[in-house]
CSV table of C-alpha atoms in Angstrom, one decimal:
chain,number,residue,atom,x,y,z
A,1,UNK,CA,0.0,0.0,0.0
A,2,UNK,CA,1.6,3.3,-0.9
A,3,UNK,CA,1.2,5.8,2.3
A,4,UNK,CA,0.6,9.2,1.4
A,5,UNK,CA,2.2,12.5,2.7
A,6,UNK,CA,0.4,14.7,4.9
A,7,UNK,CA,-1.6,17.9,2.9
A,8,UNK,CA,0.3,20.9,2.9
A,9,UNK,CA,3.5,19.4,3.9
A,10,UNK,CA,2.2,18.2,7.3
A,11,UNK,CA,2.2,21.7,9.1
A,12,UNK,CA,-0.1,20.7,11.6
A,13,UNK,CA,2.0,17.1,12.4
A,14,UNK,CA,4.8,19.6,12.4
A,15,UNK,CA,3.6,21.3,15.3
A,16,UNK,CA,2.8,18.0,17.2
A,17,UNK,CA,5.6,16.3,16.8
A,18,UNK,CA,7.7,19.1,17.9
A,19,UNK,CA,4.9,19.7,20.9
A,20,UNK,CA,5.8,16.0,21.5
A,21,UNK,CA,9.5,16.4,22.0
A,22,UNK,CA,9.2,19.4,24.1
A,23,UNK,CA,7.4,17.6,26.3
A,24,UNK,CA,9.3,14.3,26.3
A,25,UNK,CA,12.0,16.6,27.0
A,26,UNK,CA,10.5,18.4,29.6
A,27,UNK,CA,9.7,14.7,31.2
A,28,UNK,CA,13.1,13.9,30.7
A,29,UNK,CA,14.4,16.7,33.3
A,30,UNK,CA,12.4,16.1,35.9
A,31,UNK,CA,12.8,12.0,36.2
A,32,UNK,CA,16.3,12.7,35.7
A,33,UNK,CA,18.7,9.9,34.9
A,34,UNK,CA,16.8,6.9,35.9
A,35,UNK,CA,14.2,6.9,33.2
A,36,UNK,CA,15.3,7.8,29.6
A,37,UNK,CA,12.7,9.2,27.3
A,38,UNK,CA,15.6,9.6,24.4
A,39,UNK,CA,14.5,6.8,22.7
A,40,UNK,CA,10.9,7.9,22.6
A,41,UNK,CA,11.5,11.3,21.2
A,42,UNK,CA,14.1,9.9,18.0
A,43,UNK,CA,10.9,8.6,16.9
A,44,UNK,CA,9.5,12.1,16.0
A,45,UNK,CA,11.7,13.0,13.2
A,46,UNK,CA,11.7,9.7,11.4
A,47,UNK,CA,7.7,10.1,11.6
A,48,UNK,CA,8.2,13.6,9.7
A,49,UNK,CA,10.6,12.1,7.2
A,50,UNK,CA,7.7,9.9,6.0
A,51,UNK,CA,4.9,12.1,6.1
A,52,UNK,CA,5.9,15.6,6.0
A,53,UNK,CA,8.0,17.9,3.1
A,54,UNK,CA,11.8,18.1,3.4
A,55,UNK,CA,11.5,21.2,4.6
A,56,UNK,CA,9.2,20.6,7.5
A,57,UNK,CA,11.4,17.4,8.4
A,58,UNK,CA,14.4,19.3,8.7
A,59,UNK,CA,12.5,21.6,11.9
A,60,UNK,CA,11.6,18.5,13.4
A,61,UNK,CA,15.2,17.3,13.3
A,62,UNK,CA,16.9,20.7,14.2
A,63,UNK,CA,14.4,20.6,17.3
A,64,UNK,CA,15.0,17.6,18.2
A,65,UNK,CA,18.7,18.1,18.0
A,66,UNK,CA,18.6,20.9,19.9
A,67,UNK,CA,16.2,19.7,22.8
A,68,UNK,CA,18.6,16.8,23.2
A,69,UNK,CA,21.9,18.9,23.5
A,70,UNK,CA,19.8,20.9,26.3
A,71,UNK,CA,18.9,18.1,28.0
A,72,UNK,CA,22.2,16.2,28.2
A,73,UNK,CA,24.6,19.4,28.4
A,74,UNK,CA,22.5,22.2,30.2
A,75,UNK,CA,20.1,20.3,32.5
A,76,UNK,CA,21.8,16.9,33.2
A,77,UNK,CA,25.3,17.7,34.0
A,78,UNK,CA,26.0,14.7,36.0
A,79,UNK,CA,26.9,12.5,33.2
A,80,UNK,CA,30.7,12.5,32.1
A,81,UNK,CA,31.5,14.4,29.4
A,82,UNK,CA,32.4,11.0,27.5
A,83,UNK,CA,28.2,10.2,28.2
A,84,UNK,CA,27.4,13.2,27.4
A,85,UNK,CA,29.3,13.6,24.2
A,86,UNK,CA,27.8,10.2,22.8
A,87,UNK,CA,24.3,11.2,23.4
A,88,UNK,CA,24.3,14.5,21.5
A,89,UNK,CA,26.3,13.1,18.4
A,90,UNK,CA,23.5,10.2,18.6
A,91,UNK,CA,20.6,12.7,18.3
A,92,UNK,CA,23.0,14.6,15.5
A,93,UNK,CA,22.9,10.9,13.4
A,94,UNK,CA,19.2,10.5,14.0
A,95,UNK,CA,18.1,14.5,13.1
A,96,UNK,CA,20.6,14.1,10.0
A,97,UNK,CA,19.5,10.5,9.2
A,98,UNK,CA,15.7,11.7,9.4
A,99,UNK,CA,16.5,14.8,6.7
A,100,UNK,CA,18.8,12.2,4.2
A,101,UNK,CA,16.1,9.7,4.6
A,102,UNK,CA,13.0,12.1,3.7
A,103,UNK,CA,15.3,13.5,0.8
A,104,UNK,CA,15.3,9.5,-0.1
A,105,UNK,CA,12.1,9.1,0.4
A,106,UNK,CA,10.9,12.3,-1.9
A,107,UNK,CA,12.9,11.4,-4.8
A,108,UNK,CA,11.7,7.8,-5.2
A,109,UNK,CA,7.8,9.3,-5.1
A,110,UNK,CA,8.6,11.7,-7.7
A,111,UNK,CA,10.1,8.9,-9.6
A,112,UNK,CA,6.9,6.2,-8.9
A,113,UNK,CA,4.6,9.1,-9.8
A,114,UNK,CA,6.5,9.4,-13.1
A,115,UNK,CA,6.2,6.2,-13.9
A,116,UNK,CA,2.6,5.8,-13.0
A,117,UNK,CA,1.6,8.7,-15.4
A,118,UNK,CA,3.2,6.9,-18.1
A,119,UNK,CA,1.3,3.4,-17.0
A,120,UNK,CA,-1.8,5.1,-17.1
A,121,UNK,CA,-1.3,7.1,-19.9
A,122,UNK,CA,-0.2,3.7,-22.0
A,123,UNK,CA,-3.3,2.1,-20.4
A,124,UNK,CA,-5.7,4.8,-21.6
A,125,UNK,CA,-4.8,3.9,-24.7
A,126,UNK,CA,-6.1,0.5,-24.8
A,127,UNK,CA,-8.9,0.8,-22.7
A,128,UNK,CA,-10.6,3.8,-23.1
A,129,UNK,CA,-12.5,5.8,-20.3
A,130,UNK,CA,-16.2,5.5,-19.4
A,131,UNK,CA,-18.3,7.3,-20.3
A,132,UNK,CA,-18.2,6.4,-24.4
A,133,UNK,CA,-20.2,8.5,-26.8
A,134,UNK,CA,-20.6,7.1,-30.3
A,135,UNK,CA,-23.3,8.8,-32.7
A,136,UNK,CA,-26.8,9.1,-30.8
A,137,UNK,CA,-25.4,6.4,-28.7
A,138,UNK,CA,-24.2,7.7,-25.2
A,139,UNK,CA,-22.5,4.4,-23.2
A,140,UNK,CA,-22.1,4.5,-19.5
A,141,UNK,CA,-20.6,1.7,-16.9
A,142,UNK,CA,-17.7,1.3,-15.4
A,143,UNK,CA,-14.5,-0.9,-15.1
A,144,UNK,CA,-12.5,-2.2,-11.9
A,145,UNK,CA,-9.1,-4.6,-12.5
A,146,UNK,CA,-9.0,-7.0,-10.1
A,147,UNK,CA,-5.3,-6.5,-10.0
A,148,UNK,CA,-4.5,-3.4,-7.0
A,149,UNK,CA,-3.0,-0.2,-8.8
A,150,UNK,CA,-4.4,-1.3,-12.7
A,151,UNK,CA,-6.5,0.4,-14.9
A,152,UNK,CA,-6.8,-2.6,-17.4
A,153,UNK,CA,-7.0,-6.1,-16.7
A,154,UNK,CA,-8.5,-9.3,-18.7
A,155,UNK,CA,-11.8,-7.3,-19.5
A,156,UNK,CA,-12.2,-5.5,-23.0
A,157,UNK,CA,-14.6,-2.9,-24.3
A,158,UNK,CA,-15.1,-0.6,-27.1
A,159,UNK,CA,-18.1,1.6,-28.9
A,160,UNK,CA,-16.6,2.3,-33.0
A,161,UNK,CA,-19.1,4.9,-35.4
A,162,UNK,CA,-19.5,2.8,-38.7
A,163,UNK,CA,-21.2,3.1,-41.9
A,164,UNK,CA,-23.1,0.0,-40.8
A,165,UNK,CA,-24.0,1.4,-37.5
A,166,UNK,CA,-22.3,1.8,-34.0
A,167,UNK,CA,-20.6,-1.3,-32.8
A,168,UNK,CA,-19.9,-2.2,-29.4
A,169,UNK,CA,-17.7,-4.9,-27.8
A,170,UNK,CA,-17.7,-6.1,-24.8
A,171,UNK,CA,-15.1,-9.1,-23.9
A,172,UNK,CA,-13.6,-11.0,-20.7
A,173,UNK,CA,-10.2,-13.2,-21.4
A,174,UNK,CA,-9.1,-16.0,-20.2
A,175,UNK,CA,-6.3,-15.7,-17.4
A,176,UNK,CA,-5.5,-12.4,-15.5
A,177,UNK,CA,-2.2,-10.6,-15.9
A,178,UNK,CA,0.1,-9.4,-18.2
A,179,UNK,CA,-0.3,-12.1,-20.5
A,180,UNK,CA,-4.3,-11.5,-20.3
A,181,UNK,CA,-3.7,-8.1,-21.5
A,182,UNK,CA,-2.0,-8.8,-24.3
A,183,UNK,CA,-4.6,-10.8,-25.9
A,184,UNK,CA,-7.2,-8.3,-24.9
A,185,UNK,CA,-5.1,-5.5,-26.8
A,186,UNK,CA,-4.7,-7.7,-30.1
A,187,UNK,CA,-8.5,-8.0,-30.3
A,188,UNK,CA,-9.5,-4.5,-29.4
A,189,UNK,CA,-6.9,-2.8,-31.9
A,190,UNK,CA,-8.2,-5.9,-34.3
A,191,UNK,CA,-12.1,-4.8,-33.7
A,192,UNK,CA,-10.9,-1.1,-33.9
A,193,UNK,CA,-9.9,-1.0,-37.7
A,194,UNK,CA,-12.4,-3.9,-38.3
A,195,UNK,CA,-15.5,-2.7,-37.0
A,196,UNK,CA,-15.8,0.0,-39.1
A,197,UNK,CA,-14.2,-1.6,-42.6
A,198,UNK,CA,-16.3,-4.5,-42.7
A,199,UNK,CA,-20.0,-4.4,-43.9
A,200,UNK,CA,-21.1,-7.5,-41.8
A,201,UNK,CA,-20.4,-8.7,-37.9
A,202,UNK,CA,-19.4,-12.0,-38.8
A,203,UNK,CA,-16.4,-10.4,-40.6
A,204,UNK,CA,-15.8,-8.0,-37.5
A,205,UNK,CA,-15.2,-11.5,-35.7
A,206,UNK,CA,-13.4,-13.4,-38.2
A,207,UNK,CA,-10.5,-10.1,-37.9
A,208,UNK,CA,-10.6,-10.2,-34.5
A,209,UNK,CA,-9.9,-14.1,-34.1
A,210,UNK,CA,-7.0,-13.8,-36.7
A,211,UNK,CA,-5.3,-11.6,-34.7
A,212,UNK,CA,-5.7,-13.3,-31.1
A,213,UNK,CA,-4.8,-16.5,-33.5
A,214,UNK,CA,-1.7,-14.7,-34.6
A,215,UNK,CA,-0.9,-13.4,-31.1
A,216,UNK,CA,-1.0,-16.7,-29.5
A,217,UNK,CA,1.0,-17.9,-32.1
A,218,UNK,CA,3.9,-15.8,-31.2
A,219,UNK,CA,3.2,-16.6,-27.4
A,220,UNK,CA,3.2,-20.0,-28.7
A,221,UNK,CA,7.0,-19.4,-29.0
A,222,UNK,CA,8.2,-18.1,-25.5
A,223,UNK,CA,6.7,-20.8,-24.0
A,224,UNK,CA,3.1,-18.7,-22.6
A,225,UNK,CA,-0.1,-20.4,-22.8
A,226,UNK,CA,-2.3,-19.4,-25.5
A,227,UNK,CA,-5.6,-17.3,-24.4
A,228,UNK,CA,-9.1,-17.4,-25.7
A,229,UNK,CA,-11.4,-14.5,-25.4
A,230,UNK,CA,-15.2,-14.6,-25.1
A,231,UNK,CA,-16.6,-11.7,-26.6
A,232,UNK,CA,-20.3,-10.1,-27.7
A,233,UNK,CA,-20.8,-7.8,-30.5
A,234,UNK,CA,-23.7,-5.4,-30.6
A,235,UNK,CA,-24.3,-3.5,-34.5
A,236,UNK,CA,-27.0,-0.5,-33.5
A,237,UNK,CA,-28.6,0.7,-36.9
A,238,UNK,CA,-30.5,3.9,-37.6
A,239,UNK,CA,-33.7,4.7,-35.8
A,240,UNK,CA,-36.6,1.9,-35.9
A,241,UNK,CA,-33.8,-1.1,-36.9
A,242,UNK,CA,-33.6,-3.7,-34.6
A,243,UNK,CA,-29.8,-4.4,-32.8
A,244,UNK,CA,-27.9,-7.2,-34.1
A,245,UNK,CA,-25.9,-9.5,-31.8
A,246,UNK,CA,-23.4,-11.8,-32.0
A,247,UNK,CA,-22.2,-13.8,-29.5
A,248,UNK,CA,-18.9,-15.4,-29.3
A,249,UNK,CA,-19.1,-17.6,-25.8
A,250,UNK,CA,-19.7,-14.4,-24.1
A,251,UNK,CA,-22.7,-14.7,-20.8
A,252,UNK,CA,-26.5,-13.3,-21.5
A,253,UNK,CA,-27.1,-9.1,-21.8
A,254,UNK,CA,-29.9,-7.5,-20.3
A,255,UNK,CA,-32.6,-5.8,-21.8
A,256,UNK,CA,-34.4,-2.7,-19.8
A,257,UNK,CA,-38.1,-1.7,-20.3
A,258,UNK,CA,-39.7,0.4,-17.7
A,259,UNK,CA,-39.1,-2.0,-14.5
A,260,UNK,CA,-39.1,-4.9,-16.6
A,261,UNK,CA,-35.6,-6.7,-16.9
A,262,UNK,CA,-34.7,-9.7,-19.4
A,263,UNK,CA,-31.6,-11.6,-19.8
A,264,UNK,CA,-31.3,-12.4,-23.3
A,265,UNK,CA,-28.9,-14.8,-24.7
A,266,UNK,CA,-28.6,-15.0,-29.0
A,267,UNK,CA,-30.3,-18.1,-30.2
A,268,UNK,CA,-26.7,-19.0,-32.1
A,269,UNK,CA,-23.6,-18.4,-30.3
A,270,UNK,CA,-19.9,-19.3,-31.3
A,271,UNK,CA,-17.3,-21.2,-29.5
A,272,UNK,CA,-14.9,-18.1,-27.7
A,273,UNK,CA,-12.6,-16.3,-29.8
A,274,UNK,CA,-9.3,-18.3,-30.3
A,275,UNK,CA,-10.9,-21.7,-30.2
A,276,UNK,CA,-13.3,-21.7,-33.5
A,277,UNK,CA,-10.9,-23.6,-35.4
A,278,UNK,CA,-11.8,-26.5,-33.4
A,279,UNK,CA,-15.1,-26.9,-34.9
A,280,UNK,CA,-14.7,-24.6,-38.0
A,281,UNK,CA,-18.4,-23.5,-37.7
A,282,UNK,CA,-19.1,-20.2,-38.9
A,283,UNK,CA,-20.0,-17.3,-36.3
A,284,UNK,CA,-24.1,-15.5,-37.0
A,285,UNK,CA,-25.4,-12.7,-36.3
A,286,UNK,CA,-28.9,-12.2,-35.2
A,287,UNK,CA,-31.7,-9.5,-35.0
A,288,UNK,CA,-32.3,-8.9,-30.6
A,289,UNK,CA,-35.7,-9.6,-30.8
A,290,UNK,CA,-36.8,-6.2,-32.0
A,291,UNK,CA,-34.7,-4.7,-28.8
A,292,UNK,CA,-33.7,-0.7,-30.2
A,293,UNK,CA,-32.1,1.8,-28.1
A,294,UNK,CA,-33.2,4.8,-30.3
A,295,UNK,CA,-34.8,7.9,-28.6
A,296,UNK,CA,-38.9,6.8,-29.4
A,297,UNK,CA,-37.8,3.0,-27.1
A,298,UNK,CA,-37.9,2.6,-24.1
A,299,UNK,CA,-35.5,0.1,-24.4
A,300,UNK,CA,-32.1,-0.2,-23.4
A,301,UNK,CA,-29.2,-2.2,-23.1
A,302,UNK,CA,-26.7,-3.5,-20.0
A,303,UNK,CA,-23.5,-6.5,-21.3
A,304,UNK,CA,-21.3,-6.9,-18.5
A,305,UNK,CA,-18.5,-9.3,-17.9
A,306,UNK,CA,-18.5,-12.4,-15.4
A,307,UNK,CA,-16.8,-10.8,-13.0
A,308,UNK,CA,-20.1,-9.2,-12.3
A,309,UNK,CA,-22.1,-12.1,-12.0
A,310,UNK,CA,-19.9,-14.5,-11.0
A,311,UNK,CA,-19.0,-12.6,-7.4
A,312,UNK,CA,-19.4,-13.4,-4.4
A,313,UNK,CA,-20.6,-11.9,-1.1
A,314,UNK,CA,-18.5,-13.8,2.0
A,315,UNK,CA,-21.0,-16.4,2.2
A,316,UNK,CA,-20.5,-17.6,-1.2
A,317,UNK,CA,-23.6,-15.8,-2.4
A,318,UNK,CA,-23.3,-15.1,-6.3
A,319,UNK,CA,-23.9,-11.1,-7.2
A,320,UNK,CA,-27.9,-10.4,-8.0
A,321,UNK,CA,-27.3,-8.3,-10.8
A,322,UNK,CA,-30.5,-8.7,-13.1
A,323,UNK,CA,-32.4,-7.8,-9.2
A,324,UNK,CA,-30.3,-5.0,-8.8
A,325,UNK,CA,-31.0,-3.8,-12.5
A,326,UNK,CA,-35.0,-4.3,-11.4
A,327,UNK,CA,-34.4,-2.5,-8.6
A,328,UNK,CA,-32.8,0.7,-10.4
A,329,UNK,CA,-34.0,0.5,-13.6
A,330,UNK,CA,-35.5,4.2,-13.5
A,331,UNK,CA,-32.6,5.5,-12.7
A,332,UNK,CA,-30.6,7.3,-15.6
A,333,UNK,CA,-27.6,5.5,-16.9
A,334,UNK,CA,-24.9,7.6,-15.1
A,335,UNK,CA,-26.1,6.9,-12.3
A,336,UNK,CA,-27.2,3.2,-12.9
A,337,UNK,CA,-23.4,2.8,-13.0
A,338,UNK,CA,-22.7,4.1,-9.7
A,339,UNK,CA,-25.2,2.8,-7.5
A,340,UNK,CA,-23.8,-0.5,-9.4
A,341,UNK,CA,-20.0,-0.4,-8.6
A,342,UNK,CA,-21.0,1.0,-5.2
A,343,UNK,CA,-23.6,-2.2,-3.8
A,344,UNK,CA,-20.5,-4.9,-6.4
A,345,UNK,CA,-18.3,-3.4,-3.9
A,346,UNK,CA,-20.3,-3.3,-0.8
A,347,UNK,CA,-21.7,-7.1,-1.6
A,348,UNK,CA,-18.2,-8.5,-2.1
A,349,UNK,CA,-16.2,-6.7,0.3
A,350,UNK,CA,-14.0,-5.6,-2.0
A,351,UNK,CA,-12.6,-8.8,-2.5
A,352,UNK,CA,-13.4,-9.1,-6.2
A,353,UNK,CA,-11.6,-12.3,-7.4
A,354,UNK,CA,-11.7,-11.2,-11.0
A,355,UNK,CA,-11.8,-8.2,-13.6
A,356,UNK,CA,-15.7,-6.8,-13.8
A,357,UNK,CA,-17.1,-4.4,-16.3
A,358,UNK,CA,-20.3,-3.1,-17.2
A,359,UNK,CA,-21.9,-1.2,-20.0
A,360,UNK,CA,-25.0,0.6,-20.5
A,361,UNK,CA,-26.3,1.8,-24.0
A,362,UNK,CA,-28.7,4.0,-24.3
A,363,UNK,CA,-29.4,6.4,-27.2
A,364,UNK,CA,-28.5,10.1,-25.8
A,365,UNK,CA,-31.7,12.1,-26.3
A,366,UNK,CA,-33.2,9.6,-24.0
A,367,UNK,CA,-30.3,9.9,-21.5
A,368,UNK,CA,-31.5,13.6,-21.4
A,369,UNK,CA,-35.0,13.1,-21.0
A,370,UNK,CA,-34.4,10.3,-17.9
């Protein structure tokens, strides 16, 4: 867990730790030499090194230092000069110790937040932030990596503008990890380019298992295990067309009407991307049983990933999520999102054992008017 400095430089844990000393100091003098509260105070700059600016560090130190030489030379002159000598140099070592270790300490933060502006800027570039707007299509949800201190994980998802339509992708792959990532990022850049070249879905897919097929080739070759990637493609035409689907091993969407919640699963699915040269069977498309998410439906659309529905509460309990979707249907999709995340986090402790995602499409005009 990376501990963060105090606001402001710490000037209020400034003031107490130097409060602190003076009276450590103060308790020193008057027990005298048979209790030794030394020990105690060299504790107060070290607590400043970690928490407070190099500045404010170096007051606590100079105080420190200088209560100690008081104490020992002024106040306590029955100890030989020997004693005496050894105790101020040792509160010297700790005050300059304290001011070399916050100087340390400073340096390596600004070099860890370097590096994590680059990671996240490199991650923004493969998963893009929520929330997505693509034509009238406005997409919100969210994403949490089950990996501490990630932006991206095994979990894909992507809205592309098309001739055809606006596409959206939604994927989970196999495995966690770096490895996991870099199949995820060969079928997202693949879906990218394809999604809007190619006139039908089936051809969307075909791209996008050439390229994990080609990516697990070269894996293949260091020794990694392959991945496979199950993945749902949504095609939203113009006003009053119905959405086509097609699933490749990827769980059931939800459809939204009113209070009304169905889990819908297309009537012709494909093995996962990666493993349909095993049967050879060509991937379909098919019309979502009249669902539209165009301005004049009510309808609307929520994919996630099973990391949502496959979590667990403490007692093994698997996350509700088409009773939660009942139970906030009304709400608009911005907020759907939140209240989700929120009660995902609250249900699983926080413990999620695996990347989740969630996306809700609904055409913007209606966004406006919820």
């Amino acid at each position: 867990m990376h501990i963060k400095r105090v606001p402001d430089g710490g000037r209020v844990l400034t003031a107490l730790l130097i409060a602190g000393i003076a009276v450590l100091a103060v308790l020193d003098c008057l027990t005298g030499t048979r209790l030794r509260l030394a020990l105690i105070a060299s504790v107060m700059p070290l607590i400043a090194a970690r928490l407070c600016s190099l500045g404010r560090t170096v007051v606590v130190a100079v105080v420190f230092a200088a209560a100690q030489a008081v104490t020992h030379c002024v106040i306590m002159p029955r100890w030989d000069t020997a004693g005496v000598l050894v105790a101020v140099l040792g509160a010297l070592l700790v005050a300059g110790f304290s001011v070399a270790l916050c100087a340390a300490l400073l340096e390596r933060e600004a070099a860890y937040d370097r590096t994590r502006m680059v990671a996240d800027a490199v991650q923004r570039t493969i998963l893009r932030e929520l929330p997505l707007t693509a034509g009238p299509l406005r997409i919100a949800g969210f994403y949490i990596s089950a990996q501490e201190g990630a932006r991206v994980g095994g979990d894909i998802y992507e809205v592309v503008e098309s001739p055809a339509g606006q596409r959206i992708l939604i994927g989970d792959v196999q495995g966690k990890g770096m490895p996991a990532i870099g199949a995820g990022h060969a079928v997202l850049t693949s879906f990218r380019e394809a999604a809007y070249h190619e006139a039908a879905l089936e051809a969307v897919a075909d791209h996008m298992e050439g390229a994990l097929l080609r990516h697990n080739s070269a894996l293949s070759l260091t020794g990694t295990d392959e991945r496979f990637v199950t993945a749902l493609l949504l095609e939203v035409g113009p006003p009053g067309t119905t959405t086509r689907v097609l699933s490749c091993g990827h769980i059931p969407y939800y459809v939204i009407s009113g209070d009304r919640v169905e889990e819908r699963l297309p009537e012709h699915f494909g093995l996962p991307l990666g493993l349909g040269p095993l049967t050879g069977a060509p991937r379909r498309a098919v019309d979502s049983a009249a669902c539209r998410t165009d301005a004049s439906s009510p309808e609307w659309l929520v994919l996630c990933t099973d990391g949502v529905t496959e979590a667990r509460d403490p007692r093994g309990r698997f996350y509700p999520l088409r009773e939660r979707l009942s139970r906030w249907a009304r709400l608009p999709p911005a907020e759907l999102a939140r209240a989700l995340r929120a009660d995902l986090e609250t249900f699983t402790e926080g413990e999620l054992k695996d990347d989740a995602a969630v996306l809700i499409v609904r055409d913007a005009l209606a966004c406006d008017r919820a």
